[in-house]
PDB file of C-alpha atoms in Angstrom:
ATOM      1  CA  UNK A   1     -23.760 -26.558  17.191  1.00  0.00           C
ATOM      2  CA  UNK A   2     -25.469 -24.931  14.219  1.00  0.00           C
ATOM      3  CA  UNK A   3     -26.958 -21.519  13.756  1.00  0.00           C
ATOM      4  CA  UNK A   4     -29.894 -20.633  11.542  1.00  0.00           C
ATOM      5  CA  UNK A   5     -29.331 -17.521   9.442  1.00  0.00           C
ATOM      6  CA  UNK A   6     -31.988 -15.460   7.785  1.00  0.00           C
ATOM      7  CA  UNK A   7     -31.977 -14.932   4.026  1.00  0.00           C
ATOM      8  CA  UNK A   8     -33.582 -11.524   4.468  1.00  0.00           C
ATOM      9  CA  UNK A   9     -30.987  -8.951   3.277  1.00  0.00           C
ATOM     10  CA  UNK A  10     -33.308  -5.958   3.341  1.00  0.00           C
ATOM     11  CA  UNK A  11     -31.519  -2.845   4.653  1.00  0.00           C
ATOM     12  CA  UNK A  12     -33.709  -1.092   7.184  1.00  0.00           C
ATOM     13  CA  UNK A  13     -33.739   2.615   7.976  1.00  0.00           C
ATOM     14  CA  UNK A  14     -32.203   1.775  11.356  1.00  0.00           C
ATOM     15  CA  UNK A  15     -29.242   0.111   9.593  1.00  0.00           C
ATOM     16  CA  UNK A  16     -28.733   3.200   7.450  1.00  0.00           C
ATOM     17  CA  UNK A  17     -28.730   5.438  10.529  1.00  0.00           C
ATOM     18  CA  UNK A  18     -26.161   3.221  12.239  1.00  0.00           C
ATOM     19  CA  UNK A  19     -23.935   3.255   9.165  1.00  0.00           C
ATOM     20  CA  UNK A  20     -24.092   7.031   8.915  1.00  0.00           C
ATOM     21  CA  UNK A  21     -23.393   7.462  12.604  1.00  0.00           C
ATOM     22  CA  UNK A  22     -20.286   5.281  12.541  1.00  0.00           C
ATOM     23  CA  UNK A  23     -18.874   6.243   9.135  1.00  0.00           C
ATOM     24  CA  UNK A  24     -16.941   9.266  10.425  1.00  0.00           C
ATOM     25  CA  UNK A  25     -15.997  12.248   8.279  1.00  0.00           C
ATOM     26  CA  UNK A  26     -14.351  10.026   5.687  1.00  0.00           C
ATOM     27  CA  UNK A  27     -17.695   8.371   5.043  1.00  0.00           C
ATOM     28  CA  UNK A  28     -19.342  11.639   3.971  1.00  0.00           C
ATOM     29  CA  UNK A  29     -16.711  13.105   1.676  1.00  0.00           C
ATOM     30  CA  UNK A  30     -18.135  14.209  -1.692  1.00  0.00           C
ATOM     31  CA  UNK A  31     -17.008  12.286  -4.767  1.00  0.00           C
ATOM     32  CA  UNK A  32     -15.243  15.306  -6.242  1.00  0.00           C
ATOM     33  CA  UNK A  33     -13.100  15.648  -3.117  1.00  0.00           C
ATOM     34  CA  UNK A  34      -9.703  15.316  -4.818  1.00  0.00           C
ATOM     35  CA  UNK A  35      -8.003  18.531  -3.677  1.00  0.00           C
ATOM     36  CA  UNK A  36      -5.679  20.564  -5.829  1.00  0.00           C
ATOM     37  CA  UNK A  37      -3.403  17.578  -6.428  1.00  0.00           C
ATOM     38  CA  UNK A  38      -0.353  16.338  -4.625  1.00  0.00           C
ATOM     39  CA  UNK A  39       2.515  18.735  -3.996  1.00  0.00           C
ATOM     40  CA  UNK A  40       5.683  17.075  -5.321  1.00  0.00           C
ATOM     41  CA  UNK A  41       8.726  18.176  -3.311  1.00  0.00           C
ATOM     42  CA  UNK A  42      11.376  15.767  -4.571  1.00  0.00           C
ATOM     43  CA  UNK A  43      12.305  12.397  -6.044  1.00  0.00           C
ATOM     44  CA  UNK A  44      13.426   9.400  -4.005  1.00  0.00           C
ATOM     45  CA  UNK A  45      15.851   6.814  -5.370  1.00  0.00           C
ATOM     46  CA  UNK A  46      15.710   3.381  -3.758  1.00  0.00           C
ATOM     47  CA  UNK A  47      13.277   2.203  -1.119  1.00  0.00           C
ATOM     48  CA  UNK A  48      14.509   4.408   1.707  1.00  0.00           C
ATOM     49  CA  UNK A  49      16.477   7.154  -0.033  1.00  0.00           C
ATOM     50  CA  UNK A  50      19.735   6.062   1.596  1.00  0.00           C
ATOM     51  CA  UNK A  51      22.861   7.659   0.155  1.00  0.00           C
ATOM     52  CA  UNK A  52      26.532   7.193   0.845  1.00  0.00           C
ATOM     53  CA  UNK A  53      26.453   3.670   2.278  1.00  0.00           C
ATOM     54  CA  UNK A  54      25.264   1.739  -0.752  1.00  0.00           C
ATOM     55  CA  UNK A  55      21.922   0.066  -1.332  1.00  0.00           C
ATOM     56  CA  UNK A  56      21.623  -3.503  -0.032  1.00  0.00           C
ATOM     57  CA  UNK A  57      17.826  -3.724  -0.026  1.00  0.00           C
ATOM     58  CA  UNK A  58      17.378  -4.779  -3.646  1.00  0.00           C
ATOM     59  CA  UNK A  59      15.336  -1.662  -4.416  1.00  0.00           C
ATOM     60  CA  UNK A  60      18.195   0.458  -5.761  1.00  0.00           C
ATOM     61  CA  UNK A  61      16.474   0.933  -9.100  1.00  0.00           C
ATOM     62  CA  UNK A  62      13.231   2.226  -7.600  1.00  0.00           C
ATOM     63  CA  UNK A  63      12.510   5.872  -8.437  1.00  0.00           C
ATOM     64  CA  UNK A  64       9.409   7.572  -7.096  1.00  0.00           C
ATOM     65  CA  UNK A  65       8.277  11.128  -6.312  1.00  0.00           C
ATOM     66  CA  UNK A  66       8.147  12.501  -2.766  1.00  0.00           C
ATOM     67  CA  UNK A  67       4.792  14.259  -2.454  1.00  0.00           C
ATOM     68  CA  UNK A  68       2.573  15.909   0.139  1.00  0.00           C
ATOM     69  CA  UNK A  69      -1.236  16.190  -0.044  1.00  0.00           C
ATOM     70  CA  UNK A  70      -2.411  19.334  -1.791  1.00  0.00           C
ATOM     71  CA  UNK A  71      -4.963  21.868  -0.621  1.00  0.00           C
ATOM     72  CA  UNK A  72      -8.549  20.610  -0.397  1.00  0.00           C
ATOM     73  CA  UNK A  73     -11.434  22.795  -1.618  1.00  0.00           C
ATOM     74  CA  UNK A  74     -14.675  23.073   0.324  1.00  0.00           C
ATOM     75  CA  UNK A  75     -16.990  21.332   1.059  1.00  0.00           C
ATOM     76  CA  UNK A  76     -14.850  19.056   3.200  1.00  0.00           C
ATOM     77  CA  UNK A  77     -17.486  16.606   4.409  1.00  0.00           C
ATOM     78  CA  UNK A  78     -18.654  15.453   7.823  1.00  0.00           C
ATOM     79  CA  UNK A  79     -18.213  17.929  10.651  1.00  0.00           C
ATOM     80  CA  UNK A  80     -15.161  19.473   8.965  1.00  0.00           C
ATOM     81  CA  UNK A  81     -17.188  22.239   7.270  1.00  0.00           C
ATOM     82  CA  UNK A  82     -18.846  23.204  10.545  1.00  0.00           C
ATOM     83  CA  UNK A  83     -15.482  23.254  12.265  1.00  0.00           C
ATOM     84  CA  UNK A  84     -13.818  25.465   9.647  1.00  0.00           C
ATOM     85  CA  UNK A  85     -16.752  27.888   9.670  1.00  0.00           C
ATOM     86  CA  UNK A  86     -16.566  28.133  13.471  1.00  0.00           C
ATOM     87  CA  UNK A  87     -12.825  28.787  13.292  1.00  0.00           C
ATOM     88  CA  UNK A  88     -13.368  31.480  10.681  1.00  0.00           C
ATOM     89  CA  UNK A  89     -15.844  33.231  12.975  1.00  0.00           C
ATOM     90  CA  UNK A  90     -13.591  32.871  16.044  1.00  0.00           C
ATOM     91  CA  UNK A  91     -10.593  34.341  14.238  1.00  0.00           C
ATOM     92  CA  UNK A  92     -12.699  37.129  12.778  1.00  0.00           C
ATOM     93  CA  UNK A  93     -13.743  38.118  16.291  1.00  0.00           C
ATOM     94  CA  UNK A  94     -10.090  38.879  17.125  1.00  0.00           C
ATOM     95  CA  UNK A  95      -9.398  40.634  13.835  1.00  0.00           C
ATOM     96  CA  UNK A  96      -7.678  37.797  11.948  1.00  0.00           C
ATOM     97  CA  UNK A  97      -8.840  36.397   8.620  1.00  0.00           C
ATOM     98  CA  UNK A  98      -8.834  32.621   8.193  1.00  0.00           C
ATOM     99  CA  UNK A  99      -7.120  32.956   4.809  1.00  0.00           C
ATOM    100  CA  UNK A 100      -4.356  35.024   6.429  1.00  0.00           C
ATOM    101  CA  UNK A 101      -3.766  32.627   9.325  1.00  0.00           C
ATOM    102  CA  UNK A 102      -3.840  29.382   7.340  1.00  0.00           C
ATOM    103  CA  UNK A 103      -1.537  28.331   4.548  1.00  0.00           C
ATOM    104  CA  UNK A 104      -3.929  25.613   3.379  1.00  0.00           C
ATOM    105  CA  UNK A 105      -6.574  23.157   4.571  1.00  0.00           C
ATOM    106  CA  UNK A 106      -6.046  19.495   3.773  1.00  0.00           C
ATOM    107  CA  UNK A 107      -8.500  16.624   4.087  1.00  0.00           C
ATOM    108  CA  UNK A 108      -6.594  13.414   3.472  1.00  0.00           C
ATOM    109  CA  UNK A 109      -7.674   9.873   4.340  1.00  0.00           C
ATOM    110  CA  UNK A 110     -10.550  11.164   6.428  1.00  0.00           C
ATOM    111  CA  UNK A 111      -8.431  13.486   8.570  1.00  0.00           C
ATOM    112  CA  UNK A 112      -8.432  17.291   8.718  1.00  0.00           C
ATOM    113  CA  UNK A 113      -5.139  19.180   8.859  1.00  0.00           C
ATOM    114  CA  UNK A 114      -4.872  22.957   9.238  1.00  0.00           C
ATOM    115  CA  UNK A 115      -1.545  24.219   7.900  1.00  0.00           C
ATOM    116  CA  UNK A 116      -0.958  27.367   9.948  1.00  0.00           C
ATOM    117  CA  UNK A 117       1.488  30.188   9.279  1.00  0.00           C
ATOM    118  CA  UNK A 118       3.860  30.195  12.233  1.00  0.00           C
ATOM    119  CA  UNK A 119       3.242  33.839  13.141  1.00  0.00           C
ATOM    120  CA  UNK A 120      -0.465  32.990  13.657  1.00  0.00           C
ATOM    121  CA  UNK A 121       0.030  29.683  15.457  1.00  0.00           C
ATOM    122  CA  UNK A 122      -0.762  30.936  18.969  1.00  0.00           C
ATOM    123  CA  UNK A 123      -3.827  32.892  17.799  1.00  0.00           C
ATOM    124  CA  UNK A 124      -5.268  29.868  15.983  1.00  0.00           C
ATOM    125  CA  UNK A 125      -4.533  27.559  18.933  1.00  0.00           C
ATOM    126  CA  UNK A 126      -6.269  29.915  21.379  1.00  0.00           C
ATOM    127  CA  UNK A 127      -9.318  30.131  19.118  1.00  0.00           C
ATOM    128  CA  UNK A 128      -9.491  26.350  18.808  1.00  0.00           C
ATOM    129  CA  UNK A 129      -9.219  25.940  22.570  1.00  0.00           C
ATOM    130  CA  UNK A 130     -11.515  28.715  23.824  1.00  0.00           C
ATOM    131  CA  UNK A 131     -14.349  29.112  21.316  1.00  0.00           C
ATOM    132  CA  UNK A 132     -17.500  27.293  22.559  1.00  0.00           C
ATOM    133  CA  UNK A 133     -18.176  25.880  19.088  1.00  0.00           C
ATOM    134  CA  UNK A 134     -14.668  24.393  18.903  1.00  0.00           C
ATOM    135  CA  UNK A 135     -13.390  23.557  22.407  1.00  0.00           C
ATOM    136  CA  UNK A 136     -10.235  21.639  21.504  1.00  0.00           C
ATOM    137  CA  UNK A 137      -9.112  21.377  25.096  1.00  0.00           C
ATOM    138  CA  UNK A 138      -6.474  18.698  24.644  1.00  0.00           C
ATOM    139  CA  UNK A 139      -3.204  18.833  22.706  1.00  0.00           C
ATOM    140  CA  UNK A 140      -1.913  15.283  22.369  1.00  0.00           C
ATOM    141  CA  UNK A 141       1.722  16.238  21.749  1.00  0.00           C
ATOM    142  CA  UNK A 142       4.109  17.683  19.207  1.00  0.00           C
ATOM    143  CA  UNK A 143       5.756  15.682  16.432  1.00  0.00           C
ATOM    144  CA  UNK A 144       8.679  16.955  14.408  1.00  0.00           C
ATOM    145  CA  UNK A 145       9.190  16.146  10.729  1.00  0.00           C
ATOM    146  CA  UNK A 146      12.129  16.959   8.490  1.00  0.00           C
ATOM    147  CA  UNK A 147      11.348  17.176   4.774  1.00  0.00           C
ATOM    148  CA  UNK A 148      14.821  17.644   3.356  1.00  0.00           C
ATOM    149  CA  UNK A 149      13.487  18.339  -0.158  1.00  0.00           C
ATOM    150  CA  UNK A 150      10.833  20.881   0.901  1.00  0.00           C
ATOM    151  CA  UNK A 151      12.923  23.970   0.223  1.00  0.00           C
ATOM    152  CA  UNK A 152      12.159  26.930   2.489  1.00  0.00           C
ATOM    153  CA  UNK A 153       9.948  24.875   4.818  1.00  0.00           C
ATOM    154  CA  UNK A 154      12.071  21.882   5.703  1.00  0.00           C
ATOM    155  CA  UNK A 155      11.064  21.614   9.359  1.00  0.00           C
ATOM    156  CA  UNK A 156       7.479  20.840  10.357  1.00  0.00           C
ATOM    157  CA  UNK A 157       5.800  20.613  13.761  1.00  0.00           C
ATOM    158  CA  UNK A 158       2.533  18.685  13.972  1.00  0.00           C
ATOM    159  CA  UNK A 159      -0.008  19.122  16.792  1.00  0.00           C
ATOM    160  CA  UNK A 160      -2.892  16.607  17.074  1.00  0.00           C
ATOM    161  CA  UNK A 161      -5.802  18.202  18.951  1.00  0.00           C
ATOM    162  CA  UNK A 162      -8.908  16.685  20.471  1.00  0.00           C
ATOM    163  CA  UNK A 163     -12.170  18.237  21.605  1.00  0.00           C
ATOM    164  CA  UNK A 164     -13.424  16.307  24.614  1.00  0.00           C
ATOM    165  CA  UNK A 165     -16.594  18.432  24.617  1.00  0.00           C
ATOM    166  CA  UNK A 166     -17.563  17.663  21.011  1.00  0.00           C
ATOM    167  CA  UNK A 167     -15.603  14.399  20.510  1.00  0.00           C
ATOM    168  CA  UNK A 168     -13.783  15.744  17.466  1.00  0.00           C
ATOM    169  CA  UNK A 169     -10.216  15.657  16.264  1.00  0.00           C
ATOM    170  CA  UNK A 170      -8.017  17.711  13.964  1.00  0.00           C
ATOM    171  CA  UNK A 171      -4.369  18.342  13.317  1.00  0.00           C
ATOM    172  CA  UNK A 172      -2.412  21.605  13.173  1.00  0.00           C
ATOM    173  CA  UNK A 173       0.797  21.707  11.179  1.00  0.00           C
ATOM    174  CA  UNK A 174       3.296  24.554  10.990  1.00  0.00           C
ATOM    175  CA  UNK A 175       6.549  24.802   9.052  1.00  0.00           C
ATOM    176  CA  UNK A 176       9.804  26.723   9.313  1.00  0.00           C
ATOM    177  CA  UNK A 177      12.895  26.933   7.097  1.00  0.00           C
ATOM    178  CA  UNK A 178      16.039  25.137   8.151  1.00  0.00           C
ATOM    179  CA  UNK A 179      17.861  28.476   8.070  1.00  0.00           C
ATOM    180  CA  UNK A 180      15.387  30.003  10.568  1.00  0.00           C
ATOM    181  CA  UNK A 181      14.008  27.125  12.673  1.00  0.00           C
ATOM    182  CA  UNK A 182      11.839  29.246  14.989  1.00  0.00           C
ATOM    183  CA  UNK A 183       8.217  28.418  15.870  1.00  0.00           C
ATOM    184  CA  UNK A 184       6.193  30.025  18.696  1.00  0.00           C
ATOM    185  CA  UNK A 185       5.792  27.819  21.751  1.00  0.00           C
ATOM    186  CA  UNK A 186       2.273  26.684  22.649  1.00  0.00           C
ATOM    187  CA  UNK A 187       3.197  26.171  26.298  1.00  0.00           C
ATOM    188  CA  UNK A 188       0.981  29.076  27.453  1.00  0.00           C
ATOM    189  CA  UNK A 189      -2.009  27.671  25.535  1.00  0.00           C
ATOM    190  CA  UNK A 190      -1.396  23.964  26.095  1.00  0.00           C
ATOM    191  CA  UNK A 191       0.981  23.440  29.064  1.00  0.00           C
ATOM    192  CA  UNK A 192       1.141  19.715  28.228  1.00  0.00           C
ATOM    193  CA  UNK A 193       3.387  20.573  25.266  1.00  0.00           C
ATOM    194  CA  UNK A 194       6.227  21.354  27.697  1.00  0.00           C
ATOM    195  CA  UNK A 195       8.213  18.130  27.305  1.00  0.00           C
ATOM    196  CA  UNK A 196       6.956  17.449  23.787  1.00  0.00           C
ATOM    197  CA  UNK A 197       8.454  20.701  22.520  1.00  0.00           C
ATOM    198  CA  UNK A 198      11.712  19.903  24.320  1.00  0.00           C
ATOM    199  CA  UNK A 199      11.856  16.509  22.620  1.00  0.00           C
ATOM    200  CA  UNK A 200      11.142  18.032  19.208  1.00  0.00           C
ATOM    201  CA  UNK A 201      13.858  20.615  19.810  1.00  0.00           C
ATOM    202  CA  UNK A 202      16.272  17.883  20.909  1.00  0.00           C
ATOM    203  CA  UNK A 203      15.738  15.625  17.895  1.00  0.00           C
ATOM    204  CA  UNK A 204      14.933  18.135  15.124  1.00  0.00           C
ATOM    205  CA  UNK A 205      16.416  21.461  16.238  1.00  0.00           C
ATOM    206  CA  UNK A 206      13.140  23.400  16.070  1.00  0.00           C
ATOM    207  CA  UNK A 207      13.411  26.365  18.443  1.00  0.00           C
ATOM    208  CA  UNK A 208      10.133  27.050  20.233  1.00  0.00           C
ATOM    209  CA  UNK A 209      10.201  30.736  21.094  1.00  0.00           C
ATOM    210  CA  UNK A 210       8.727  31.472  24.525  1.00  0.00           C
ATOM    211  CA  UNK A 211       9.246  28.008  25.985  1.00  0.00           C
ATOM    212  CA  UNK A 212      10.114  28.323  29.699  1.00  0.00           C
ATOM    213  CA  UNK A 213      13.042  25.858  29.601  1.00  0.00           C
ATOM    214  CA  UNK A 214      13.990  24.731  26.107  1.00  0.00           C
ATOM    215  CA  UNK A 215      16.773  22.246  26.889  1.00  0.00           C
ATOM    216  CA  UNK A 216      17.569  18.780  25.638  1.00  0.00           C
ATOM    217  CA  UNK A 217      15.474  16.013  27.139  1.00  0.00           C
ATOM    218  CA  UNK A 218      17.066  12.781  25.853  1.00  0.00           C
ATOM    219  CA  UNK A 219      20.449  13.569  24.345  1.00  0.00           C
ATOM    220  CA  UNK A 220      23.337  14.896  26.479  1.00  0.00           C
ATOM    221  CA  UNK A 221      23.429  18.682  26.839  1.00  0.00           C
ATOM    222  CA  UNK A 222      26.683  18.915  24.851  1.00  0.00           C
ATOM    223  CA  UNK A 223      25.477  16.688  21.979  1.00  0.00           C
ATOM    224  CA  UNK A 224      26.139  18.140  18.552  1.00  0.00           C
ATOM    225  CA  UNK A 225      23.347  18.090  16.007  1.00  0.00           C
ATOM    226  CA  UNK A 226      19.812  16.721  16.038  1.00  0.00           C
ATOM    227  CA  UNK A 227      19.604  12.954  15.408  1.00  0.00           C
ATOM    228  CA  UNK A 228      16.173  12.734  13.751  1.00  0.00           C
ATOM    229  CA  UNK A 229      16.993  15.051  10.875  1.00  0.00           C
ATOM    230  CA  UNK A 230      17.223  13.362   7.498  1.00  0.00           C
ATOM    231  CA  UNK A 231      20.695  14.800   6.863  1.00  0.00           C
ATOM    232  CA  UNK A 232      22.101  13.593  10.194  1.00  0.00           C
ATOM    233  CA  UNK A 233      24.922  11.052   9.634  1.00  0.00           C
ATOM    234  CA  UNK A 234      24.143   7.439  10.500  1.00  0.00           C
ATOM    235  CA  UNK A 235      27.192   7.224  12.722  1.00  0.00           C
ATOM    236  CA  UNK A 236      27.315   4.273  15.041  1.00  0.00           C
ATOM    237  CA  UNK A 237      30.087   2.510  16.933  1.00  0.00           C
ATOM    238  CA  UNK A 238      32.151  -0.575  16.041  1.00  0.00           C
ATOM    239  CA  UNK A 239      30.512  -3.750  17.356  1.00  0.00           C
ATOM    240  CA  UNK A 240      32.250  -7.055  18.093  1.00  0.00           C
ATOM    241  CA  UNK A 241      30.165 -10.106  17.203  1.00  0.00           C
ATOM    242  CA  UNK A 242      31.654 -13.583  17.608  1.00  0.00           C
ATOM    243  CA  UNK A 243      35.109 -12.318  16.841  1.00  0.00           C
ATOM    244  CA  UNK A 244      34.047 -10.294  13.788  1.00  0.00           C
ATOM    245  CA  UNK A 245      34.116  -6.519  13.743  1.00  0.00           C
ATOM    246  CA  UNK A 246      30.910  -4.941  12.455  1.00  0.00           C
ATOM    247  CA  UNK A 247      31.620  -1.368  11.275  1.00  0.00           C
ATOM    248  CA  UNK A 248      29.156   1.503  11.665  1.00  0.00           C
ATOM    249  CA  UNK A 249      26.485   1.725   8.918  1.00  0.00           C
ATOM    250  CA  UNK A 250      28.187   4.551   7.048  1.00  0.00           C
ATOM    251  CA  UNK A 251      31.437   2.552   6.840  1.00  0.00           C
ATOM    252  CA  UNK A 252      30.043  -0.734   5.562  1.00  0.00           C
ATOM    253  CA  UNK A 253      30.776  -2.176   2.155  1.00  0.00           C
ATOM    254  CA  UNK A 254      28.334  -1.322  -0.613  1.00  0.00           C
ATOM    255  CA  UNK A 255      27.023  -4.123  -2.840  1.00  0.00           C
ATOM    256  CA  UNK A 256      26.067  -2.462  -6.110  1.00  0.00           C
TER     257      UNK A 256
END
């Protein structure tokens, strides 16, 4: 079976409208949208930064910086500018300045992240949920991150939000130092974060102040430490395999 194809490659106005409608925010970012540059927080040696057990990956000589996206200046592109302006107005109505509540605004790979100071987290979340121009009714969970090199803000909690009303998405991110791992709970604003905050507490040790029952959810209640932290020992148990004893990862021979 054969198909005849037209040689006419003229782009119609309808095609342009379709392209604009499906491009998303990343399709409308201005060319000068480069932000203030990456924020370098450390240097990684080897592919995975493993220390203590020897490098067997073949990438032991690899040295590269550990960096986070820097602050992005306005305009942000797409609906992001409208969203930030609406948040500014909503916070102003309750006596909070956007610049006071947010540490920085980052647009990276077509996604908007609001880095919120932890003392303003609940206020920002309520504004995002309740303001008619925002209406982020759904919090999709809480993810913990441990940046061991990010001194003074090692622990991060990330909240992806979705507006069902406006079909928009954004991300909130809040940080806390390892020495004071307290972040306000969003349970009263988004009750669906109940188990997500418990899991983040279990694996990363972030204490969500105001949570109704902040207990471990996966590890035993008497477990020591938080397994998803970067400084948590690999541990493991001896394994027998066809008569050979396989030691835990942190006890294996290093091939340098």
